[in-house]
Tab-separated table of C-alpha atoms and ligand atoms in Angstrom:
chain	number	residue	atom	x	y	z
A	1	ASN	CA	34.202	34.503	9.862
A	2	MET	CA	36.178	36.272	7.103
A	3	ALA	CA	36.314	34.082	4.239
A	4	ASP	CA	32.665	33.450	4.432
A	5	LEU	CA	31.715	37.240	4.291
A	6	ALA	CA	34.073	38.141	1.740
A	7	ALA	CA	32.663	35.262	-0.425
A	8	GLN	CA	28.778	36.686	0.432
A	9	PRO	CA	27.895	40.100	-1.739
A	10	LYS	CA	26.745	39.171	-5.069
A	11	GLY	CA	27.462	42.472	-6.476
A	12	GLY	CA	31.190	41.670	-6.773
A	13	SER	CA	33.884	41.830	-4.115
A	14	GLY	CA	33.022	42.002	-0.284
A	15	GLY	CA	35.227	45.063	-0.215
A	16	ILE	CA	38.666	45.829	0.751
A	17	VAL	CA	39.426	43.430	3.850
A	18	ILE	CA	40.944	45.039	6.550
A	19	ASP	CA	42.184	42.466	9.278
A	20	ASP	CA	41.536	42.095	12.965
A	21	ASP	CA	45.447	42.555	13.986
A	22	TRP	CA	45.614	45.580	11.531
A	23	PRO	CA	46.838	48.178	14.190
A	24	GLY	CA	45.457	51.291	12.139
A	25	TYR	CA	47.610	54.700	11.265
A	26	SER	CA	48.998	56.703	13.714
A	27	LEU	CA	46.994	59.799	14.494
A	28	ASP	CA	50.053	61.508	13.806
A	29	LEU	CA	50.262	60.886	10.103
A	30	PHE	CA	47.267	62.495	9.343
A	31	SER	CA	45.467	65.703	10.185
A	32	TYR	CA	42.120	65.866	11.490
A	33	PRO	CA	40.186	68.262	14.235
A	34	ALA	CA	42.027	69.232	17.029
A	35	HIS	CA	38.781	69.073	19.372
A	36	TYR	CA	39.025	65.305	18.722
A	37	SER	CA	42.646	65.115	20.278
A	38	GLY	CA	42.666	62.419	22.625
A	39	ASP	CA	39.422	61.105	21.739
A	40	LEU	CA	40.566	58.538	19.025
A	41	ASP	CA	43.459	55.421	19.115
A	42	CYS	CA	44.141	55.503	15.511
A	43	VAL	CA	43.024	56.138	11.537
A	44	VAL	CA	41.427	52.873	10.500
A	45	ILE	CA	40.783	54.210	6.495
A	46	PRO	CA	42.338	57.247	5.696
A	47	HIS	CA	40.027	59.996	3.868
A	48	GLY	CA	41.598	59.301	0.693
A	49	VAL	CA	40.979	55.879	0.485
A	50	ILE	CA	37.182	56.301	1.711
A	51	MET	CA	37.007	58.548	-1.540
A	52	ASP	CA	38.613	56.162	-3.911
A	53	ARG	CA	36.529	53.383	-3.167
A	54	THR	CA	33.413	54.968	-2.698
A	55	GLU	CA	34.293	56.238	-6.095
A	56	ARG	CA	34.573	52.905	-7.500
A	57	LEU	CA	31.264	51.323	-5.849
A	58	ALA	CA	29.842	54.250	-7.688
A	59	ARG	CA	31.025	52.951	-11.022
A	60	ASN	CA	30.047	49.092	-10.387
A	61	ILE	CA	26.642	50.404	-9.294
A	62	MET	CA	25.995	52.287	-12.539
A	63	ASP	CA	27.374	49.920	-14.838
A	64	ASP	CA	24.985	47.306	-12.862
A	65	LEU	CA	22.099	49.304	-13.121
A	66	GLY	CA	22.438	50.490	-16.621
A	67	ASP	CA	20.094	53.097	-17.851
A	68	HIS	CA	17.238	51.980	-14.927
A	69	ASP	CA	15.409	54.805	-13.599
A	70	ILE	CA	16.918	54.742	-10.101
A	71	VAL	CA	16.202	56.225	-6.558
A	72	VAL	CA	19.190	56.417	-4.238
A	73	LEU	CA	17.629	56.190	-0.390
A	74	CYS	CA	20.374	57.574	1.436
A	75	VAL	CA	20.138	56.509	5.191
A	76	LEU	CA	20.938	59.468	7.158
A	77	LYS	CA	23.262	60.329	8.537
A	78	GLY	CA	25.666	58.211	8.445
A	79	GLY	CA	24.581	57.448	4.299
A	80	TYR	CA	25.093	60.971	2.890
A	81	HIS	CA	28.319	61.930	0.769
A	82	ARG	CA	27.467	64.002	-2.627
A	83	ASN	CA	27.073	62.142	-5.476
A	84	SER	CA	29.641	62.612	-8.490
A	85	ASP	CA	28.855	62.982	-11.990
A	86	ARG	CA	26.018	61.150	-13.833
A	87	THR	CA	24.853	61.026	-17.091
A	88	ILE	CA	21.153	59.879	-15.827
A	89	PRO	CA	18.841	61.402	-14.064
A	90	MET	CA	18.903	59.827	-10.517
A	91	ARG	CA	16.408	61.334	-7.446
A	92	VAL	CA	17.598	61.051	-4.357
A	93	HIS	CA	15.382	60.630	-0.983
A	94	PHE	CA	16.671	60.890	2.668
A	95	ILE	CA	15.776	58.807	5.378
A	96	ARG	CA	16.862	58.304	9.095
A	97	LEU	CA	17.642	55.932	11.077
A	98	LYS	CA	18.619	55.550	14.662
A	99	SER	CA	19.250	52.210	16.767
A	100	TYR	CA	22.482	53.390	18.593
A	101	LEU	CA	22.885	54.627	22.491
A	102	ASN	CA	26.482	55.122	22.945
A	103	ASP	CA	28.761	52.069	21.223
A	104	GLN	CA	25.843	49.677	21.766
A	105	SER	CA	23.075	48.474	19.391
A	106	THR	CA	19.622	48.811	20.872
A	107	GLU	CA	16.634	47.281	20.289
A	108	ASP	CA	14.577	49.909	19.163
A	109	LEU	CA	14.950	51.359	15.554
A	110	HIS	CA	13.694	54.612	14.413
A	111	ILE	CA	12.934	54.910	10.981
A	112	LEU	CA	12.043	58.293	10.486
A	113	GLY	CA	10.494	60.523	6.865
A	114	ALA	CA	10.211	56.863	5.323
A	115	GLU	CA	6.436	57.332	5.075
A	116	ASP	CA	6.167	57.328	1.329
A	117	LEU	CA	9.276	55.352	-0.378
A	118	SER	CA	9.964	53.651	-4.008
A	119	PHE	CA	13.344	51.961	-4.275
A	120	LEU	CA	17.558	51.488	-3.424
A	121	ALA	CA	18.946	51.504	-0.340
A	122	GLY	CA	22.282	52.847	0.659
A	123	LYS	CA	23.736	52.812	3.937
A	124	ALA	CA	27.132	53.827	5.728
A	125	ILE	CA	27.395	50.666	7.762
A	126	VAL	CA	26.121	47.377	8.307
A	127	GLY	CA	26.454	45.763	12.031
A	128	THR	CA	24.733	42.862	12.506
A	129	GLY	CA	22.563	43.443	9.695
A	130	LYS	CA	19.593	43.516	11.640
A	131	THR	CA	18.930	47.287	10.838
A	132	MET	CA	19.260	46.576	7.327
A	133	LYS	CA	16.867	43.564	7.258
A	134	ALA	CA	14.192	46.157	8.802
A	135	LEU	CA	14.902	48.363	6.572
A	136	LEU	CA	14.646	45.974	3.780
A	137	LYS	CA	11.384	45.136	4.717
A	138	HIS	CA	10.227	48.472	5.104
A	139	VAL	CA	10.853	49.190	1.360
A	140	GLU	CA	9.757	46.136	-0.057
A	141	ALA	CA	6.257	47.160	1.339
A	142	PHE	CA	6.375	49.500	-1.557
A	143	ARG	CA	6.968	47.304	-4.062
A	144	PRO	CA	9.721	48.498	-6.066
A	145	LYS	CA	11.203	46.686	-9.417
A	146	MET	CA	14.552	45.963	-7.681
A	147	ILE	CA	16.585	46.749	-4.846
A	148	LYS	CA	20.228	47.199	-4.059
A	149	VAL	CA	22.163	47.922	-0.959
A	150	ALA	CA	25.283	49.740	-0.956
A	151	GLY	CA	27.250	49.826	2.361
A	152	LEU	CA	30.351	51.476	2.999
A	153	LEU	CA	31.348	49.357	5.992
A	154	VAL	CA	30.436	45.427	7.042
A	155	LYS	CA	31.537	44.707	10.296
A	156	ARG	CA	32.921	40.778	11.269
A	157	VAL	CA	30.629	40.671	14.119
A	158	PRO	CA	29.845	37.374	15.835
A	159	TYR	CA	26.621	37.218	14.917
A	160	ASN	CA	26.044	38.597	11.510
A	161	SER	CA	23.140	37.869	10.283
A	162	THR	CA	22.997	36.373	6.358
A	163	CYS	CA	21.429	39.697	5.425
A	164	LEU	CA	24.742	41.937	3.171
A	165	PRO	CA	24.932	44.740	1.324
A	166	ASP	CA	25.019	44.124	-2.592
A	167	TYR	CA	28.357	46.229	-2.766
A	168	VAL	CA	30.550	46.822	0.424
A	169	GLY	CA	33.075	49.048	0.503
A	170	PHE	CA	35.514	47.676	3.523
A	171	GLU	CA	35.087	44.995	5.697
A	172	ILE	CA	36.271	45.695	8.808
A	173	PRO	CA	37.122	43.974	12.090
A	174	ASP	CA	34.437	44.433	15.197
A	175	ARG	CA	35.522	47.705	16.892
A	176	PHE	CA	33.449	50.568	17.380
A	177	VAL	CA	34.869	53.360	15.009
A	178	VAL	CA	33.735	56.845	13.908
A	179	GLY	CA	34.246	59.615	11.713
A	180	TYR	CA	33.296	60.258	7.850
A	181	ALA	CA	29.282	60.751	9.314
A	182	LEU	CA	29.754	57.728	11.488
A	183	ASP	CA	28.696	59.043	14.986
A	184	TYR	CA	28.989	57.986	18.839
A	185	ASN	CA	26.012	59.930	20.323
A	186	GLU	CA	26.145	62.144	17.341
A	187	TYR	CA	29.692	63.433	17.651
A	188	PHE	CA	32.516	62.452	15.257
A	189	ARG	CA	30.348	63.028	11.975
A	190	ASP	CA	32.784	65.906	11.384
A	191	LEU	CA	35.851	63.822	11.453
A	192	ASN	CA	37.212	62.889	7.898
A	193	HIS	CA	38.905	59.547	8.733
A	194	ILE	CA	37.299	56.547	9.904
A	195	CYS	CA	38.899	55.897	13.152
A	196	VAL	CA	38.841	53.929	16.126
A	197	ILE	CA	37.553	55.663	19.423
A	198	SER	CA	39.385	56.030	22.271
A	199	GLU	CA	38.239	54.582	25.757
A	200	SER	CA	38.679	58.535	27.235
A	201	GLY	CA	36.675	59.652	23.982
A	202	LYS	CA	33.822	57.578	25.071
A	203	MET	CA	34.078	58.641	28.148
A	204	LYS	CA	33.751	62.261	27.328
A	205	TYR	CA	30.823	62.220	25.084
A	206	LYS	CA	28.798	59.379	26.939
A	207	ILE	CA	25.182	60.530	27.399
B	1	HPA	N1	30.127	53.505	14.325
B	1	HPA	C1	29.249	54.560	14.683
B	1	HPA	N2	27.669	53.716	14.519
B	1	HPA	C2	27.682	52.131	13.943
B	1	HPA	C3	28.718	51.579	14.328
B	1	HPA	C4	30.244	52.046	14.494
B	1	HPA	O1	31.325	51.326	14.794
B	1	HPA	N3	28.292	50.575	14.038
B	1	HPA	C5	26.857	50.426	14.290
B	1	HPA	N4	26.478	51.922	13.845
B	2	MG	MG1	24.846	56.195	14.570
């Protein structure tokens, strides 16, 4: 439940809470690629708000980690966004996780490019927490000094595992969202805003 989720993460707040009854913004209020017209229901989080929130998350992370030598493990493809100005050196690794087919979480998680890892995790969306748990187990085997997880989105799903990111951007309803690098079968990564996909959008890009 919402209150539980918001109370849990150690690294500060559980993020900006978006309620279940929030209808989102009308698509007519923003610009978005014309090739996606009809494929979306509404804008849940406009691009500017994502930018503002991630900027603050980045500051919280840097404040907490101080001058530790950090490595960012960026989980592709949803986790990629450019880093802003840093005063300490920071290494960035990319790995790739894939567990979704259409809008459903599947049992087989693929971890690619993670043969030799060291440290910190950042992932764009945490649904059931199942993927995050599997990744943490994998990363822990390399014995890093400290592991912190940052997730842009946490979904309020019925069977949320106990595993939540240390840093959370937004807590959102249990709906399939796309945009800001979040995909539906690899589509919609080129959409700036985080949106709810429409039924016709799901049909159009179904495998
Ligand atoms: N959208 C895209 N990818 C996802 C989602 C979602 O809502 N949940 C888990 N992976
Ligand atoms: Mg995906």
